[in-house]
mmCIF file of C-alpha atoms in Angstrom:
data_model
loop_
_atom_site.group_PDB
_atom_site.id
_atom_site.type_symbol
_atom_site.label_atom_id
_atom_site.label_comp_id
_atom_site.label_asym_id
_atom_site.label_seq_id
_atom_site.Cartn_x
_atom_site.Cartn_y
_atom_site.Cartn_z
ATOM 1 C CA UNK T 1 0.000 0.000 0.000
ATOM 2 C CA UNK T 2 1.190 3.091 -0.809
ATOM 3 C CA UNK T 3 0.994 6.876 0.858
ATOM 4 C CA UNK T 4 -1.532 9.639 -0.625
ATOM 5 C CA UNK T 5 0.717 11.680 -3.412
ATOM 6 C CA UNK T 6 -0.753 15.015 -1.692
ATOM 7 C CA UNK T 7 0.923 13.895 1.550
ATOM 8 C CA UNK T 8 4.595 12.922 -0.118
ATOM 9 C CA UNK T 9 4.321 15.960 -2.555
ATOM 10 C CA UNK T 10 6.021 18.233 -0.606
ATOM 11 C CA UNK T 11 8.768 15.261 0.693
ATOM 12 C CA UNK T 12 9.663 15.190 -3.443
ATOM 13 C CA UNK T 13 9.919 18.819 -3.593
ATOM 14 C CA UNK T 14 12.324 19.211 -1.179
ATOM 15 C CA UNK T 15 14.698 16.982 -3.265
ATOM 16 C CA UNK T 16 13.181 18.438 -6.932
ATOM 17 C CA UNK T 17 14.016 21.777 -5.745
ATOM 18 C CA UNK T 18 17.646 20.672 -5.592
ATOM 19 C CA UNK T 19 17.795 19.795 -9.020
ATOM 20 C CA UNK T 20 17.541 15.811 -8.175
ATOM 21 C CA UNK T 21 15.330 14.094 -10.579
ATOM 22 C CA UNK T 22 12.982 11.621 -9.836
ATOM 23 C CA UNK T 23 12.413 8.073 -11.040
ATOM 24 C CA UNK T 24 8.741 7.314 -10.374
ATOM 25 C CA UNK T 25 8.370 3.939 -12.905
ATOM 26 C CA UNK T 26 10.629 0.723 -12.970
ATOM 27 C CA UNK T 27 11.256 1.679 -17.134
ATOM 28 C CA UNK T 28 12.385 5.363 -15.542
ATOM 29 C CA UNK T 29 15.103 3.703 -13.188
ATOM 30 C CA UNK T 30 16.132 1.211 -15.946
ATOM 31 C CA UNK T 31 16.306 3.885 -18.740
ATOM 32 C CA UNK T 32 18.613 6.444 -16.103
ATOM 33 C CA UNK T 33 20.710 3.746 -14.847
ATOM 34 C CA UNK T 34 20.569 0.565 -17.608
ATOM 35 C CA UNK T 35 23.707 1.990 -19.603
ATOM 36 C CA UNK T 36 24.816 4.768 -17.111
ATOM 37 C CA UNK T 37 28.102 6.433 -17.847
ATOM 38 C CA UNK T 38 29.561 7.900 -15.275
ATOM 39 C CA UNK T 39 28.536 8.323 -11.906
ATOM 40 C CA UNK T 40 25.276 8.556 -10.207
ATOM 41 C CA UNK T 41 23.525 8.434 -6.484
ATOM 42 C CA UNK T 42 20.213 7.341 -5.915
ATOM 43 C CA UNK T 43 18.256 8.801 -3.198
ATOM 44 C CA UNK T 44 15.376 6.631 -1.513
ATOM 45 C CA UNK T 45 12.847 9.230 -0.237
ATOM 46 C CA UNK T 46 10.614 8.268 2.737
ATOM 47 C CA UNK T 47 8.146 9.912 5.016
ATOM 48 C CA UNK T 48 9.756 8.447 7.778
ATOM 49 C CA UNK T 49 11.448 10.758 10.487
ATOM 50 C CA UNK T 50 14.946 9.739 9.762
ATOM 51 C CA UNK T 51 14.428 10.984 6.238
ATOM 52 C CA UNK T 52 12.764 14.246 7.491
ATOM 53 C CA UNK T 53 15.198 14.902 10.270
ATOM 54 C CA UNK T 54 18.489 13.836 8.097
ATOM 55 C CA UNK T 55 18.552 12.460 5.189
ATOM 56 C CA UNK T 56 16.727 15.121 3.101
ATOM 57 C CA UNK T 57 18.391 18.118 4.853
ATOM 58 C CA UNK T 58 21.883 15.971 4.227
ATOM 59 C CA UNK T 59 21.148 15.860 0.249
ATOM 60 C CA UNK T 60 20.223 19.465 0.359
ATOM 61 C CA UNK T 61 23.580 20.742 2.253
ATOM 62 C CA UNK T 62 25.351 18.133 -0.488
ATOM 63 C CA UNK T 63 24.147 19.421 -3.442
ATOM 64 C CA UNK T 64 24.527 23.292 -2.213
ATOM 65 C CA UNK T 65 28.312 22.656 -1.763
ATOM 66 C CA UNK T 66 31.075 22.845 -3.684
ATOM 67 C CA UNK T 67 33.419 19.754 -4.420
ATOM 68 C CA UNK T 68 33.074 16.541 -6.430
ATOM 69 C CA UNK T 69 29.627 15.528 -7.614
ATOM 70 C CA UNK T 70 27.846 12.408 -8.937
ATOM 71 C CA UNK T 71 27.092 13.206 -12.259
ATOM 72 C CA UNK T 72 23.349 12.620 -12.525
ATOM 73 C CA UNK T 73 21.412 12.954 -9.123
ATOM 74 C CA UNK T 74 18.028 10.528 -8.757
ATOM 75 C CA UNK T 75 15.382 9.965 -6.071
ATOM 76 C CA UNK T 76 12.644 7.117 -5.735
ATOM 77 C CA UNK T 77 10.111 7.311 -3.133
ATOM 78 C CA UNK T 78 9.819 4.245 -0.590
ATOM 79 C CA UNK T 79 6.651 3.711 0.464
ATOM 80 C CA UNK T 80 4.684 5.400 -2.782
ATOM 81 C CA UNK T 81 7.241 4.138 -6.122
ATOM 82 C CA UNK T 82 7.204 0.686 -4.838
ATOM 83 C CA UNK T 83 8.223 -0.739 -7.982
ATOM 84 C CA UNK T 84 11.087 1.993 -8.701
ATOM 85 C CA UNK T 85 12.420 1.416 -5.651
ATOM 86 C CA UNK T 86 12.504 -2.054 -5.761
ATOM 87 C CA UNK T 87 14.646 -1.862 -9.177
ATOM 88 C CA UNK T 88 16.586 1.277 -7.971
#
């Protein structure tokens, strides 16, 4: 079962904001990271408080700082892209 979209919306825009783009279907993920070049992170969004309280503010002070990057950024959504996250 999976959480209302109107109650995760603003969880994804925290990371969307940031320039990290999401992968909401299983072809999405596979199509991003089937022949990848380079380097990439996946983020696995959740509503859960460790996501909240951490993780999301940890991607945001990453992505605002200078240094080495991945080069392509993408989030899935635990808990609402079950299947995406699964293949992520």
């Amino acid at each position: 079962m999976s959480y209302p979209e109107m109650m995760v919306k603003p969880m994804r825009e925290e990371l969307t904001r940031l320039g990290v783009e999401e992968l909401r279907s299983v072809e999405e993920v596979d199509a991003a990271l089937g022949d990848m070049q380079g380097t990439a992170l996946v983020f696995v969004n959740s509503v859960c408080g460790c996501a909240a309280g951490g993780a999301r503010p940890a991607m945001a002070k990453a992505m605002s700082a200078d240094g080495k990057r991945p080069d392509k950024v993408y989030t899935v959504f635990a808990g609402q892209d079950l299947d995406a996250t699964a293949r992520a």
